[in-house]
C-alpha cells in the first residue's frame, strides 16, 4: 500500500461513515484494505450507516488482475469478486446513467464470485443476466430496470 495514496479513505459525518475507494489506479481495483475497513466500521456501534463510493472514473473494477497474475490458481480464485458484486451487496445503489455493470470474469472461464450469480438476477432480471453472463457484455445503468427513470 502506498501511504501517500491509500486505496481506501474513510471520513465520518455524525453517525455515517463515508468510505471512498481511492486507489492510485482510477478504476479502483478492489483491495484487502476495503474488507479491513468495512469490518472495522461494522464493529463500531456509533456508526449507523455507511456510504461506499468510488472515483469519478469508476466505482470499482473488481479484482486487480495484474496483482493476481503471479499467484497460484487456488490463491487467485479466493481473491476474485468484483465491483458489480460489491454494488449488489449494498442496500441502495445510485449510479450514473453511463455506469456499466458486468461479469467480465466469464471471459477468463470463471464463475462470477461473491454471490454474483444469485444476486444479479434479483437486481437486473433474468433477461439482462442472460445477456451479461454468457457473453461478458456489460450493461449500462440506464438499461437496468432497477435504475431506469419512471
PDB file of C-alpha atoms in Angstrom:
ATOM      1  CA  UNK A   1       0.000   0.000   0.000  1.00  0.00           C
ATOM      2  CA  UNK A   2       1.217   3.484  -0.837  1.00  0.00           C
ATOM      3  CA  UNK A   3       0.812   5.599   2.324  1.00  0.00           C
ATOM      4  CA  UNK A   4       0.594   8.761   0.229  1.00  0.00           C
ATOM      5  CA  UNK A   5      -2.368   7.374  -1.683  1.00  0.00           C
ATOM      6  CA  UNK A   6      -4.187   4.719   0.393  1.00  0.00           C
ATOM      7  CA  UNK A   7      -6.659   2.636  -1.661  1.00  0.00           C
ATOM      8  CA  UNK A   8      -9.445   3.283   0.864  1.00  0.00           C
ATOM      9  CA  UNK A   9     -10.226   6.531   2.691  1.00  0.00           C
ATOM     10  CA  UNK A  10     -12.839   6.944   5.404  1.00  0.00           C
ATOM     11  CA  UNK A  11     -14.488  10.069   6.719  1.00  0.00           C
ATOM     12  CA  UNK A  12     -17.234  10.382   9.310  1.00  0.00           C
ATOM     13  CA  UNK A  13     -20.226  12.673   9.198  1.00  0.00           C
ATOM     14  CA  UNK A  14     -22.021  12.288  12.502  1.00  0.00           C
ATOM     15  CA  UNK A  15     -23.043   8.592  12.587  1.00  0.00           C
ATOM     16  CA  UNK A  16     -22.364   7.956   8.899  1.00  0.00           C
ATOM     17  CA  UNK A  17     -19.081   6.549   7.599  1.00  0.00           C
ATOM     18  CA  UNK A  18     -18.197   7.602   4.061  1.00  0.00           C
ATOM     19  CA  UNK A  19     -15.789   5.091   2.529  1.00  0.00           C
ATOM     20  CA  UNK A  20     -14.124   6.152  -0.701  1.00  0.00           C
ATOM     21  CA  UNK A  21     -12.315   3.723  -2.961  1.00  0.00           C
ATOM     22  CA  UNK A  22      -9.310   5.855  -3.797  1.00  0.00           C
ATOM     23  CA  UNK A  23      -6.709   3.648  -5.429  1.00  0.00           C
ATOM     24  CA  UNK A  24      -3.898   5.269  -7.374  1.00  0.00           C
ATOM     25  CA  UNK A  25      -5.473   3.337 -10.262  1.00  0.00           C
ATOM     26  CA  UNK A  26      -8.570   5.427 -11.192  1.00  0.00           C
ATOM     27  CA  UNK A  27     -10.525   2.228 -11.966  1.00  0.00           C
ATOM     28  CA  UNK A  28     -10.282   1.223  -8.286  1.00  0.00           C
ATOM     29  CA  UNK A  29      -9.368  -2.446  -8.294  1.00  0.00           C
ATOM     30  CA  UNK A  30     -10.527  -3.983  -5.032  1.00  0.00           C
ATOM     31  CA  UNK A  31      -8.013  -4.290  -2.218  1.00  0.00           C
ATOM     32  CA  UNK A  32      -7.914  -6.109   1.113  1.00  0.00           C
ATOM     33  CA  UNK A  33      -7.889  -2.671   2.760  1.00  0.00           C
ATOM     34  CA  UNK A  34     -11.594  -2.334   1.910  1.00  0.00           C
ATOM     35  CA  UNK A  35     -12.534  -5.510   3.778  1.00  0.00           C
ATOM     36  CA  UNK A  36     -10.484  -4.446   6.795  1.00  0.00           C
ATOM     37  CA  UNK A  37     -12.122  -1.010   6.842  1.00  0.00           C
ATOM     38  CA  UNK A  38     -15.669  -2.327   6.413  1.00  0.00           C
ATOM     39  CA  UNK A  39     -15.167  -4.827   9.232  1.00  0.00           C
ATOM     40  CA  UNK A  40     -13.840  -2.031  11.458  1.00  0.00           C
ATOM     41  CA  UNK A  41     -16.879   0.114  10.660  1.00  0.00           C
ATOM     42  CA  UNK A  42     -19.264  -2.800  11.211  1.00  0.00           C
ATOM     43  CA  UNK A  43     -17.816  -3.311  14.697  1.00  0.00           C
ATOM     44  CA  UNK A  44     -18.259   0.371  15.627  1.00  0.00           C
ATOM     45  CA  UNK A  45     -21.649   0.813  17.381  1.00  0.00           C
ATOM     46  CA  UNK A  46     -21.529   4.578  16.785  1.00  0.00           C
ATOM     47  CA  UNK A  47     -21.773   4.100  13.000  1.00  0.00           C
ATOM     48  CA  UNK A  48     -25.371   3.701  11.844  1.00  0.00           C
ATOM     49  CA  UNK A  49     -24.884   3.823   8.055  1.00  0.00           C
ATOM     50  CA  UNK A  50     -22.086   3.525   5.537  1.00  0.00           C
ATOM     51  CA  UNK A  51     -21.800   5.221   2.159  1.00  0.00           C
ATOM     52  CA  UNK A  52     -19.437   3.473  -0.240  1.00  0.00           C
ATOM     53  CA  UNK A  53     -18.242   5.463  -3.246  1.00  0.00           C
ATOM     54  CA  UNK A  54     -15.559   5.366  -5.912  1.00  0.00           C
ATOM     55  CA  UNK A  55     -13.673   7.804  -8.082  1.00  0.00           C
ATOM     56  CA  UNK A  56     -15.171   9.985 -10.809  1.00  0.00           C
ATOM     57  CA  UNK A  57     -13.928   7.420 -13.362  1.00  0.00           C
ATOM     58  CA  UNK A  58     -15.136   4.194 -11.712  1.00  0.00           C
ATOM     59  CA  UNK A  59     -16.751   2.810  -8.598  1.00  0.00           C
ATOM     60  CA  UNK A  60     -14.695  -0.396  -8.632  1.00  0.00           C
ATOM     61  CA  UNK A  61     -13.489  -2.595 -11.440  1.00  0.00           C
ATOM     62  CA  UNK A  62     -13.212  -5.639  -9.248  1.00  0.00           C
ATOM     63  CA  UNK A  63     -10.243  -7.866  -8.673  1.00  0.00           C
ATOM     64  CA  UNK A  64      -6.839  -6.494  -9.587  1.00  0.00           C
ATOM     65  CA  UNK A  65      -5.977  -8.997 -12.320  1.00  0.00           C
ATOM     66  CA  UNK A  66      -2.423  -7.636 -12.682  1.00  0.00           C
ATOM     67  CA  UNK A  67      -1.773  -8.210  -8.984  1.00  0.00           C
ATOM     68  CA  UNK A  68      -3.218 -11.713  -9.287  1.00  0.00           C
ATOM     69  CA  UNK A  69      -1.065 -12.727 -12.302  1.00  0.00           C
ATOM     70  CA  UNK A  70       1.833 -14.201 -10.269  1.00  0.00           C
ATOM     71  CA  UNK A  71      -0.483 -16.063  -7.863  1.00  0.00           C
ATOM     72  CA  UNK A  72      -1.231 -19.781  -7.966  1.00  0.00           C
ATOM     73  CA  UNK A  73      -4.765 -20.732  -9.024  1.00  0.00           C
ATOM     74  CA  UNK A  74      -6.090 -21.513  -5.534  1.00  0.00           C
ATOM     75  CA  UNK A  75      -4.862 -18.193  -4.137  1.00  0.00           C
ATOM     76  CA  UNK A  76      -6.113 -16.177  -7.113  1.00  0.00           C
ATOM     77  CA  UNK A  77      -9.510 -17.897  -7.028  1.00  0.00           C
ATOM     78  CA  UNK A  78     -10.063 -16.736  -3.420  1.00  0.00           C
ATOM     79  CA  UNK A  79      -9.248 -13.167  -4.494  1.00  0.00           C
ATOM     80  CA  UNK A  80     -11.951 -12.969  -7.135  1.00  0.00           C
ATOM     81  CA  UNK A  81     -15.119 -10.960  -6.645  1.00  0.00           C
ATOM     82  CA  UNK A  82     -15.792  -7.727  -8.373  1.00  0.00           C
ATOM     83  CA  UNK A  83     -17.180  -4.262  -8.353  1.00  0.00           C
ATOM     84  CA  UNK A  84     -20.574  -5.420  -9.616  1.00  0.00           C
ATOM     85  CA  UNK A  85     -20.847  -7.893  -6.750  1.00  0.00           C
ATOM     86  CA  UNK A  86     -19.796  -5.185  -4.298  1.00  0.00           C
ATOM     87  CA  UNK A  87     -22.549  -2.892  -5.592  1.00  0.00           C
ATOM     88  CA  UNK A  88     -25.127  -5.683  -5.349  1.00  0.00           C
ATOM     89  CA  UNK A  89     -24.261  -6.156  -1.667  1.00  0.00           C
ATOM     90  CA  UNK A  90     -25.381  -2.588  -0.960  1.00  0.00           C
ATOM     91  CA  UNK A  91     -28.919  -1.753   0.162  1.00  0.00           C
ATOM     92  CA  UNK A  92     -29.181   1.215  -2.205  1.00  0.00           C
ATOM     93  CA  UNK A  93     -27.191   1.791  -5.402  1.00  0.00           C
ATOM     94  CA  UNK A  94     -27.006   5.206  -7.040  1.00  0.00           C
ATOM     95  CA  UNK A  95     -25.295   5.050 -10.427  1.00  0.00           C
ATOM     96  CA  UNK A  96     -24.630   7.449 -13.270  1.00  0.00           C
ATOM     97  CA  UNK A  97     -26.584   6.666 -16.449  1.00  0.00           C
ATOM     98  CA  UNK A  98     -23.399   5.590 -18.194  1.00  0.00           C
ATOM     99  CA  UNK A  99     -22.202   3.378 -15.329  1.00  0.00           C
ATOM    100  CA  UNK A 100     -21.544  -0.160 -16.538  1.00  0.00           C
ATOM    101  CA  UNK A 101     -22.179  -3.358 -14.617  1.00  0.00           C
ATOM    102  CA  UNK A 102     -20.819  -6.673 -15.776  1.00  0.00           C
ATOM    103  CA  UNK A 103     -19.352 -10.065 -15.124  1.00  0.00           C
ATOM    104  CA  UNK A 104     -16.093  -9.895 -17.115  1.00  0.00           C
ATOM    105  CA  UNK A 105     -14.584 -12.850 -15.255  1.00  0.00           C
ATOM    106  CA  UNK A 106     -16.598 -15.183 -17.510  1.00  0.00           C
ATOM    107  CA  UNK A 107     -14.126 -14.308 -20.294  1.00  0.00           C
ATOM    108  CA  UNK A 108     -11.465 -15.991 -18.131  1.00  0.00           C
ATOM    109  CA  UNK A 109     -13.698 -19.060 -17.771  1.00  0.00           C
ATOM    110  CA  UNK A 110     -14.587 -18.203 -14.176  1.00  0.00           C
ATOM    111  CA  UNK A 111     -17.970 -18.174 -12.484  1.00  0.00           C
ATOM    112  CA  UNK A 112     -18.860 -14.739 -11.012  1.00  0.00           C
ATOM    113  CA  UNK A 113     -17.887 -14.748  -7.353  1.00  0.00           C
ATOM    114  CA  UNK A 114     -19.236 -13.273  -4.130  1.00  0.00           C
ATOM    115  CA  UNK A 115     -22.802 -14.385  -4.842  1.00  0.00           C
ATOM    116  CA  UNK A 116     -22.920 -12.641  -8.227  1.00  0.00           C
ATOM    117  CA  UNK A 117     -24.883 -15.416  -9.918  1.00  0.00           C
ATOM    118  CA  UNK A 118     -27.569 -15.263  -7.235  1.00  0.00           C
ATOM    119  CA  UNK A 119     -27.772 -11.515  -6.620  1.00  0.00           C
ATOM    120  CA  UNK A 120     -27.571 -10.378 -10.239  1.00  0.00           C
ATOM    121  CA  UNK A 121     -30.874 -11.926 -11.449  1.00  0.00           C
ATOM    122  CA  UNK A 122     -32.651 -10.394  -8.462  1.00  0.00           C
ATOM    123  CA  UNK A 123     -31.177  -6.971  -9.192  1.00  0.00           C
ATOM    124  CA  UNK A 124     -31.218  -6.874 -13.006  1.00  0.00           C
ATOM    125  CA  UNK A 125     -33.726  -9.538 -14.046  1.00  0.00           C
ATOM    126  CA  UNK A 126     -33.185 -12.795 -15.896  1.00  0.00           C
ATOM    127  CA  UNK A 127     -33.204 -11.295 -19.389  1.00  0.00           C
ATOM    128  CA  UNK A 128     -30.303  -8.918 -18.745  1.00  0.00           C
ATOM    129  CA  UNK A 129     -28.370 -11.563 -16.838  1.00  0.00           C
ATOM    130  CA  UNK A 130     -28.667 -13.939 -19.790  1.00  0.00           C
ATOM    131  CA  UNK A 131     -27.007 -11.235 -21.892  1.00  0.00           C
ATOM    132  CA  UNK A 132     -24.299 -10.473 -19.335  1.00  0.00           C
ATOM    133  CA  UNK A 133     -23.079 -13.822 -18.001  1.00  0.00           C
ATOM    134  CA  UNK A 134     -22.660 -15.949 -21.147  1.00  0.00           C
ATOM    135  CA  UNK A 135     -21.176 -13.087 -23.178  1.00  0.00           C
ATOM    136  CA  UNK A 136     -19.427 -10.897 -20.576  1.00  0.00           C
ATOM    137  CA  UNK A 137     -21.224  -7.957 -22.185  1.00  0.00           C
ATOM    138  CA  UNK A 138     -21.720  -5.202 -19.600  1.00  0.00           C
ATOM    139  CA  UNK A 139     -24.983  -3.303 -19.247  1.00  0.00           C
ATOM    140  CA  UNK A 140     -25.321   0.393 -18.564  1.00  0.00           C
ATOM    141  CA  UNK A 141     -27.287   1.541 -15.553  1.00  0.00           C
ATOM    142  CA  UNK A 142     -29.822   3.117 -17.916  1.00  0.00           C
ATOM    143  CA  UNK A 143     -30.594  -0.380 -19.346  1.00  0.00           C
ATOM    144  CA  UNK A 144     -31.257  -1.922 -15.950  1.00  0.00           C
ATOM    145  CA  UNK A 145     -34.889  -1.616 -14.811  1.00  0.00           C
ATOM    146  CA  UNK A 146     -33.647  -1.114 -11.248  1.00  0.00           C
ATOM    147  CA  UNK A 147     -32.077   2.187 -12.335  1.00  0.00           C
ATOM    148  CA  UNK A 148     -34.482   3.273 -15.102  1.00  0.00           C
ATOM    149  CA  UNK A 149     -36.359   6.554 -14.719  1.00  0.00           C
ATOM    150  CA  UNK A 150     -40.083   6.200 -14.222  1.00  0.00           C
TER     151      UNK A 150
END
